[in-house]
CSV table of C-alpha atoms in Angstrom, one decimal:
chain,number,residue,atom,x,y,z
A,1,UNK,CA,25.0,-42.6,-4.3
A,2,UNK,CA,22.7,-45.6,-3.6
A,3,UNK,CA,25.0,-47.5,-1.4
A,4,UNK,CA,26.1,-44.2,0.1
A,5,UNK,CA,22.6,-43.4,1.5
A,6,UNK,CA,21.7,-46.8,2.3
A,7,UNK,CA,24.4,-47.0,4.4
A,8,UNK,CA,24.3,-43.4,6.2
A,9,UNK,CA,21.0,-42.7,6.8
A,10,UNK,CA,20.7,-44.9,9.9
A,11,UNK,CA,23.9,-43.4,11.1
A,12,UNK,CA,22.4,-40.1,11.8
A,13,UNK,CA,22.8,-39.2,15.5
A,14,UNK,CA,22.0,-35.3,16.0
A,15,UNK,CA,20.3,-32.5,14.4
A,16,UNK,CA,23.4,-31.5,12.6
A,17,UNK,CA,23.9,-35.0,10.9
A,18,UNK,CA,20.3,-35.2,10.2
A,19,UNK,CA,19.8,-31.9,8.3
A,20,UNK,CA,23.3,-32.8,6.1
A,21,UNK,CA,21.7,-36.3,5.0
A,22,UNK,CA,18.3,-34.5,4.6
A,23,UNK,CA,19.7,-31.7,2.1
A,24,UNK,CA,21.8,-34.5,0.2
A,25,UNK,CA,18.7,-36.6,-0.2
A,26,UNK,CA,16.7,-33.3,-1.0
A,27,UNK,CA,18.9,-32.6,-3.7
A,28,UNK,CA,19.2,-36.2,-4.9
A,29,UNK,CA,15.4,-36.5,-5.0
A,30,UNK,CA,14.9,-32.8,-6.3
A,31,UNK,CA,16.6,-34.1,-9.6
A,32,UNK,CA,15.7,-38.1,-9.9
A,33,UNK,CA,12.0,-37.9,-8.6
A,34,UNK,CA,10.0,-36.7,-11.9
A,35,UNK,CA,6.8,-35.7,-10.0
A,36,UNK,CA,9.0,-34.0,-6.9
A,37,UNK,CA,11.1,-32.1,-9.5
A,38,UNK,CA,8.0,-31.2,-11.1
A,39,UNK,CA,6.4,-29.7,-8.2
A,40,UNK,CA,9.4,-27.9,-6.8
A,41,UNK,CA,9.6,-26.2,-10.5
A,42,UNK,CA,5.8,-25.2,-10.2
A,43,UNK,CA,6.6,-23.7,-6.8
A,44,UNK,CA,9.6,-21.5,-8.2
A,45,UNK,CA,12.4,-23.1,-5.9
A,46,UNK,CA,15.8,-23.7,-7.1
A,47,UNK,CA,17.1,-26.7,-5.2
A,48,UNK,CA,20.7,-25.1,-5.0
A,49,UNK,CA,19.6,-22.6,-2.9
A,50,UNK,CA,17.9,-24.6,-0.3
A,51,UNK,CA,20.2,-24.4,2.4
A,52,UNK,CA,18.0,-26.0,5.5
A,53,UNK,CA,15.4,-28.4,6.4
A,54,UNK,CA,13.1,-25.2,7.0
A,55,UNK,CA,13.4,-24.3,3.3
A,56,UNK,CA,12.6,-27.8,1.9
A,57,UNK,CA,9.4,-27.9,-0.1
A,58,UNK,CA,7.1,-30.6,1.2
A,59,UNK,CA,5.2,-32.4,-1.1
A,60,UNK,CA,1.4,-33.1,-0.5
A,61,UNK,CA,0.8,-36.6,0.4
A,62,UNK,CA,-1.9,-36.6,-2.0
A,63,UNK,CA,0.5,-37.1,-4.6
A,64,UNK,CA,0.7,-40.8,-3.7
A,65,UNK,CA,-2.7,-41.0,-4.4
A,66,UNK,CA,-2.6,-39.4,-7.7
A,67,UNK,CA,1.0,-40.0,-9.4
A,68,UNK,CA,3.5,-42.5,-9.4
A,69,UNK,CA,6.3,-41.2,-6.6
A,70,UNK,CA,9.5,-43.0,-7.7
A,71,UNK,CA,13.3,-41.4,-7.3
A,72,UNK,CA,15.3,-43.3,-9.9
A,73,UNK,CA,14.5,-45.8,-12.4
A,74,UNK,CA,14.4,-49.1,-10.3
A,75,UNK,CA,11.4,-51.3,-10.5
A,76,UNK,CA,9.2,-51.0,-7.5
A,77,UNK,CA,9.5,-54.6,-5.5
A,78,UNK,CA,6.5,-54.0,-3.4
A,79,UNK,CA,3.5,-51.5,-3.4
A,80,UNK,CA,1.8,-50.4,-0.1
A,81,UNK,CA,-1.8,-49.5,-0.6
A,82,UNK,CA,-3.8,-47.1,1.9
A,83,UNK,CA,-6.7,-48.2,3.3
A,84,UNK,CA,-8.8,-45.5,2.0
A,85,UNK,CA,-12.8,-45.4,2.1
A,86,UNK,CA,-15.5,-46.2,-0.5
A,87,UNK,CA,-15.0,-43.9,-3.4
A,88,UNK,CA,-11.8,-42.6,-2.5
A,89,UNK,CA,-8.8,-43.5,-4.4
A,90,UNK,CA,-5.9,-45.3,-2.8
A,91,UNK,CA,-2.7,-43.9,-2.0
A,92,UNK,CA,0.3,-46.4,-3.6
A,93,UNK,CA,3.7,-46.1,-2.2
A,94,UNK,CA,6.1,-47.8,-4.8
A,95,UNK,CA,8.7,-49.5,-2.6
A,96,UNK,CA,12.2,-50.3,-4.6
A,97,UNK,CA,14.1,-51.6,-1.6
A,98,UNK,CA,11.8,-53.1,1.2
A,99,UNK,CA,15.2,-54.2,2.9
A,100,UNK,CA,15.0,-50.4,3.8
A,101,UNK,CA,11.9,-50.6,5.4
A,102,UNK,CA,12.7,-53.8,7.4
A,103,UNK,CA,15.8,-51.9,8.7
A,104,UNK,CA,14.3,-48.8,9.8
A,105,UNK,CA,11.5,-51.0,11.5
A,106,UNK,CA,14.2,-53.2,13.2
A,107,UNK,CA,16.2,-50.0,14.5
A,108,UNK,CA,13.3,-48.1,15.6
A,109,UNK,CA,11.5,-50.9,17.6
A,110,UNK,CA,15.0,-52.0,19.5
A,111,UNK,CA,15.3,-48.1,20.3
A,112,UNK,CA,11.9,-47.9,21.7
A,113,UNK,CA,11.1,-51.3,23.1
A,114,UNK,CA,14.3,-53.4,23.1
A,115,UNK,CA,15.1,-57.1,21.4
A,116,UNK,CA,12.2,-58.2,19.4
A,117,UNK,CA,12.9,-61.9,20.7
A,118,UNK,CA,11.6,-61.1,23.9
A,119,UNK,CA,8.4,-60.5,22.9
A,120,UNK,CA,5.3,-62.4,21.6
A,121,UNK,CA,3.6,-59.9,19.0
A,122,UNK,CA,0.1,-60.1,18.3
A,123,UNK,CA,-2.0,-58.1,15.9
A,124,UNK,CA,-5.8,-57.3,16.3
A,125,UNK,CA,-6.0,-55.7,12.8
A,126,UNK,CA,-9.4,-57.5,11.1
A,127,UNK,CA,-10.0,-54.2,8.6
A,128,UNK,CA,-6.3,-54.6,7.2
A,129,UNK,CA,-6.2,-58.3,7.2
A,130,UNK,CA,-9.2,-58.2,5.0
A,131,UNK,CA,-7.4,-56.3,1.9
A,132,UNK,CA,-4.3,-56.4,0.2
A,133,UNK,CA,-1.1,-54.2,0.2
A,134,UNK,CA,-1.2,-53.0,3.9
A,135,UNK,CA,2.1,-51.5,5.1
A,136,UNK,CA,0.7,-52.1,8.9
A,137,UNK,CA,0.4,-55.9,8.1
A,138,UNK,CA,3.7,-56.2,6.8
A,139,UNK,CA,5.1,-54.1,9.6
A,140,UNK,CA,3.3,-56.2,12.4
A,141,UNK,CA,4.2,-59.7,10.6
A,142,UNK,CA,7.7,-58.7,10.1
A,143,UNK,CA,7.8,-58.0,14.0
A,144,UNK,CA,6.8,-61.2,14.4
A,145,UNK,CA,9.4,-62.5,12.0
A,146,UNK,CA,12.2,-60.6,14.4
A,147,UNK,CA,10.7,-61.9,17.4
A,148,UNK,CA,11.2,-65.8,16.5
A,149,UNK,CA,8.1,-66.6,18.8
A,150,UNK,CA,5.3,-68.8,17.7
A,151,UNK,CA,3.1,-67.3,20.6
A,152,UNK,CA,1.9,-64.4,18.8
A,153,UNK,CA,-0.2,-64.2,15.6
A,154,UNK,CA,-2.9,-62.2,13.8
A,155,UNK,CA,-6.5,-62.0,15.1
A,156,UNK,CA,-10.0,-61.3,13.5
A,157,UNK,CA,-12.8,-61.8,15.9
A,158,UNK,CA,-11.9,-64.7,17.9
A,159,UNK,CA,-11.1,-62.7,21.0
A,160,UNK,CA,-10.9,-66.3,23.1
A,161,UNK,CA,-8.3,-67.2,21.0
A,162,UNK,CA,-6.3,-64.2,21.4
A,163,UNK,CA,-6.8,-64.6,25.2
A,164,UNK,CA,-5.5,-68.2,24.9
A,165,UNK,CA,-2.4,-66.9,23.2
A,166,UNK,CA,-1.7,-64.3,25.8
A,167,UNK,CA,-1.9,-66.9,28.3
A,168,UNK,CA,0.9,-69.2,26.5
A,169,UNK,CA,3.2,-66.1,25.9
A,170,UNK,CA,2.8,-65.4,29.7
A,171,UNK,CA,3.9,-69.3,30.4
A,172,UNK,CA,6.7,-68.9,28.3
A,173,UNK,CA,8.0,-65.8,30.0
A,174,UNK,CA,7.5,-63.4,27.0
A,175,UNK,CA,6.6,-59.7,26.9
A,176,UNK,CA,3.1,-59.3,25.0
A,177,UNK,CA,2.8,-56.6,22.6
A,178,UNK,CA,-0.8,-56.5,21.2
A,179,UNK,CA,-1.1,-53.9,18.3
A,180,UNK,CA,-4.7,-53.3,17.3
A,181,UNK,CA,-6.7,-51.0,15.2
A,182,UNK,CA,-8.6,-48.6,17.5
A,183,UNK,CA,-12.3,-49.9,16.8
A,184,UNK,CA,-11.0,-53.3,17.3
A,185,UNK,CA,-9.5,-52.5,20.7
A,186,UNK,CA,-12.9,-50.9,21.6
A,187,UNK,CA,-14.6,-54.0,20.8
A,188,UNK,CA,-12.4,-56.1,22.8
A,189,UNK,CA,-12.7,-53.6,25.7
A,190,UNK,CA,-16.4,-53.7,25.7
A,191,UNK,CA,-17.1,-57.3,25.2
A,192,UNK,CA,-14.0,-58.8,27.3
A,193,UNK,CA,-12.7,-56.4,30.0
A,194,UNK,CA,-10.3,-58.3,32.0
A,195,UNK,CA,-6.8,-57.5,33.6
A,196,UNK,CA,-3.9,-57.0,30.7
A,197,UNK,CA,-2.0,-54.9,33.0
A,198,UNK,CA,1.1,-56.7,31.8
A,199,UNK,CA,1.0,-56.4,28.3
A,200,UNK,CA,1.8,-53.6,26.2
A,201,UNK,CA,-1.4,-52.4,24.4
A,202,UNK,CA,-0.5,-50.2,21.0
A,203,UNK,CA,-3.2,-48.8,19.2
A,204,UNK,CA,-2.7,-47.5,15.4
A,205,UNK,CA,-5.9,-45.4,15.1
A,206,UNK,CA,-8.7,-45.7,12.9
A,207,UNK,CA,-12.4,-46.4,13.2
A,208,UNK,CA,-12.9,-47.4,9.6
A,209,UNK,CA,-16.4,-46.5,9.6
A,210,UNK,CA,-17.2,-49.2,12.4
A,211,UNK,CA,-17.9,-46.6,14.9
A,212,UNK,CA,-18.0,-42.8,15.6
A,213,UNK,CA,-14.8,-41.2,15.8
A,214,UNK,CA,-13.6,-40.4,19.2
A,215,UNK,CA,-10.8,-38.2,20.5
A,216,UNK,CA,-7.6,-39.8,21.8
A,217,UNK,CA,-8.3,-39.2,25.4
A,218,UNK,CA,-11.9,-40.8,25.1
A,219,UNK,CA,-10.2,-43.8,23.5
A,220,UNK,CA,-7.3,-44.3,25.9
A,221,UNK,CA,-9.5,-43.9,28.8
A,222,UNK,CA,-12.0,-46.7,27.7
A,223,UNK,CA,-9.0,-48.9,27.3
A,224,UNK,CA,-7.2,-48.0,30.3
A,225,UNK,CA,-10.1,-48.8,32.6
A,226,UNK,CA,-11.2,-52.0,30.8
A,227,UNK,CA,-7.7,-53.8,30.7
A,228,UNK,CA,-6.0,-52.1,33.8
A,229,UNK,CA,-3.2,-50.9,32.1
A,230,UNK,CA,-1.3,-47.7,33.2
A,231,UNK,CA,-0.8,-46.4,29.7
A,232,UNK,CA,-1.8,-47.0,26.0
A,233,UNK,CA,0.9,-46.8,23.6
A,234,UNK,CA,0.5,-45.6,20.0
A,235,UNK,CA,2.0,-45.6,16.7
A,236,UNK,CA,2.3,-43.2,14.3
A,237,UNK,CA,2.9,-44.3,10.7
A,238,UNK,CA,1.4,-44.5,7.2
A,239,UNK,CA,1.5,-46.0,3.7
A,240,UNK,CA,3.5,-42.8,2.5
A,241,UNK,CA,6.2,-43.3,5.0
A,242,UNK,CA,8.7,-46.4,5.7
A,243,UNK,CA,9.3,-45.1,9.1
A,244,UNK,CA,7.3,-44.8,12.7
A,245,UNK,CA,7.1,-42.8,15.3
A,246,UNK,CA,5.8,-44.2,18.7
A,247,UNK,CA,4.1,-42.8,22.0
A,248,UNK,CA,4.6,-44.8,25.0
A,249,UNK,CA,1.6,-43.0,26.8
A,250,UNK,CA,0.0,-39.6,26.7
A,251,UNK,CA,-0.2,-39.4,23.0
A,252,UNK,CA,3.3,-37.9,22.7
A,253,UNK,CA,5.2,-39.3,19.7
A,254,UNK,CA,8.8,-39.6,19.4
A,255,UNK,CA,10.7,-40.5,16.2
A,256,UNK,CA,13.9,-42.3,15.5
A,257,UNK,CA,16.7,-40.5,14.7
A,258,UNK,CA,16.3,-40.7,10.6
A,259,UNK,CA,12.9,-39.1,11.1
A,260,UNK,CA,11.7,-35.7,12.1
A,261,UNK,CA,8.6,-33.9,12.1
A,262,UNK,CA,7.9,-30.2,11.5
A,263,UNK,CA,4.9,-28.1,12.0
A,264,UNK,CA,3.6,-26.3,9.0
A,265,UNK,CA,1.9,-22.9,9.5
A,266,UNK,CA,-1.6,-23.6,8.6
A,267,UNK,CA,-2.0,-20.2,6.2
A,268,UNK,CA,1.5,-20.4,4.9
A,269,UNK,CA,2.4,-24.2,3.5
A,270,UNK,CA,5.9,-23.5,3.0
A,271,UNK,CA,6.7,-21.8,6.4
A,272,UNK,CA,7.9,-24.5,9.1
A,273,UNK,CA,8.9,-25.0,12.8
A,274,UNK,CA,10.0,-27.1,15.4
A,275,UNK,CA,9.5,-25.0,18.6
A,276,UNK,CA,8.2,-26.3,21.1
A,277,UNK,CA,4.3,-25.3,21.5
A,278,UNK,CA,4.1,-24.6,17.8
A,279,UNK,CA,0.8,-26.3,16.3
A,280,UNK,CA,-0.3,-26.6,12.8
A,281,UNK,CA,0.1,-29.1,10.0
A,282,UNK,CA,2.4,-32.1,10.4
A,283,UNK,CA,5.0,-32.3,7.7
A,284,UNK,CA,7.3,-35.4,8.2
A,285,UNK,CA,11.0,-36.0,6.9
A,286,UNK,CA,11.6,-39.5,6.4
A,287,UNK,CA,15.3,-40.1,5.3
A,288,UNK,CA,14.4,-44.0,4.7
A,289,UNK,CA,12.2,-42.7,1.8
A,290,UNK,CA,15.3,-42.3,-0.5
A,291,UNK,CA,13.6,-43.9,-3.3
A,292,UNK,CA,10.5,-42.2,-3.3
A,293,UNK,CA,10.1,-39.0,-1.6
A,294,UNK,CA,11.4,-37.9,2.0
A,295,UNK,CA,9.6,-34.8,2.5
A,296,UNK,CA,5.8,-35.1,3.2
A,297,UNK,CA,3.2,-32.7,4.0
A,298,UNK,CA,0.6,-34.6,5.9
A,299,UNK,CA,-3.3,-33.9,6.2
A,300,UNK,CA,-2.6,-34.3,9.9
A,301,UNK,CA,-2.9,-31.4,12.6
A,302,UNK,CA,-0.1,-31.5,15.4
A,303,UNK,CA,1.7,-29.8,18.0
A,304,UNK,CA,5.5,-30.0,18.9
A,305,UNK,CA,6.8,-30.6,22.3
A,306,UNK,CA,10.2,-30.9,23.7
A,307,UNK,CA,13.2,-32.6,22.1
A,308,UNK,CA,11.4,-32.8,18.9
A,309,UNK,CA,8.4,-34.9,20.3
A,310,UNK,CA,4.9,-34.3,19.2
A,311,UNK,CA,1.1,-35.0,19.4
A,312,UNK,CA,-1.5,-35.5,16.9
A,313,UNK,CA,-4.6,-33.2,17.2
A,314,UNK,CA,-6.6,-34.3,14.4
A,315,UNK,CA,-6.9,-33.6,10.6
A,316,UNK,CA,-7.8,-30.7,8.4
A,317,UNK,CA,-11.4,-30.3,7.5
A,318,UNK,CA,-12.7,-31.7,4.4
A,319,UNK,CA,-9.8,-34.1,4.0
A,320,UNK,CA,-10.1,-37.1,2.5
A,321,UNK,CA,-8.8,-40.4,4.6
A,322,UNK,CA,-5.1,-40.1,3.7
A,323,UNK,CA,-5.4,-37.6,1.2
A,324,UNK,CA,-6.2,-34.5,0.1
A,325,UNK,CA,-4.0,-31.8,-1.3
A,326,UNK,CA,-2.8,-28.9,1.1
A,327,UNK,CA,-1.6,-27.1,-1.8
A,328,UNK,CA,-3.5,-26.6,-4.9
A,329,UNK,CA,-0.7,-27.1,-7.4
A,330,UNK,CA,-2.0,-30.5,-7.7
A,331,UNK,CA,-4.5,-29.6,-10.6
A,332,UNK,CA,-1.3,-28.0,-12.5
A,333,UNK,CA,-0.1,-31.7,-12.9
């Protein structure tokens, strides 16, 4: 079973093969993940009766904060921790096999951006570098390793060194991917506006209390004007998932074949849709999460677009950073 899943999740190519794989993993996790199993039982759902991805119960993302979410009995090799805020308990994703994360990351990057060796990867992620267990730092560091180029690197507040690294990458004929947390990119735009039109600038979201919250259009407008780029890319990922969706402009995200977004009815969390134009809570299916839970009800609000693409509209009111329960059954555990 273990070998079967790990070999087949990245072979998914269409909706039919995705649903078949998702239902197999659902039944595997419904019996093998104690937290998810109890949650399904409390909902009164018989796993045998689930015959569509739209009938799969999605586990509230807050369970990663309040419980150990593991399928099977393998020990966690790595634990990813959410950033959280002061006084808020962090989510913990116990990763049994980091190689699955690595494969998901590399395959998705090649789908959306091509071969990593053609890039210099640069990370402007000060708040994440200052703590342990960040999946985002792991992701960017892994991309740096895959690129094999030493022109990139992580940068805190040394903007001049960042620009020097960009110049070295340009001289080497490399494409530059600058991945930055939102507040750090805005700081860079305000202090050092200049022509970076040949770069891919990717924001990962988040003010982390450093700035007032801003809507995406406002953030992207500032970055477009400051750096002369034609679009701002974005990454949609989180501690609780091992796969990422990417936007190459206009805030419209697309997922790799082994990941799918559904929209949850805000008044009925068991009702989901993938129809273009539907809006509500974002529920994510990540087949790479085979050793935790692949079916997560996030605290984000979104809208479906054509071909399974989606946009993020915001977050549920009164939701903690990465984690209030969308269903009150949390208190039953």
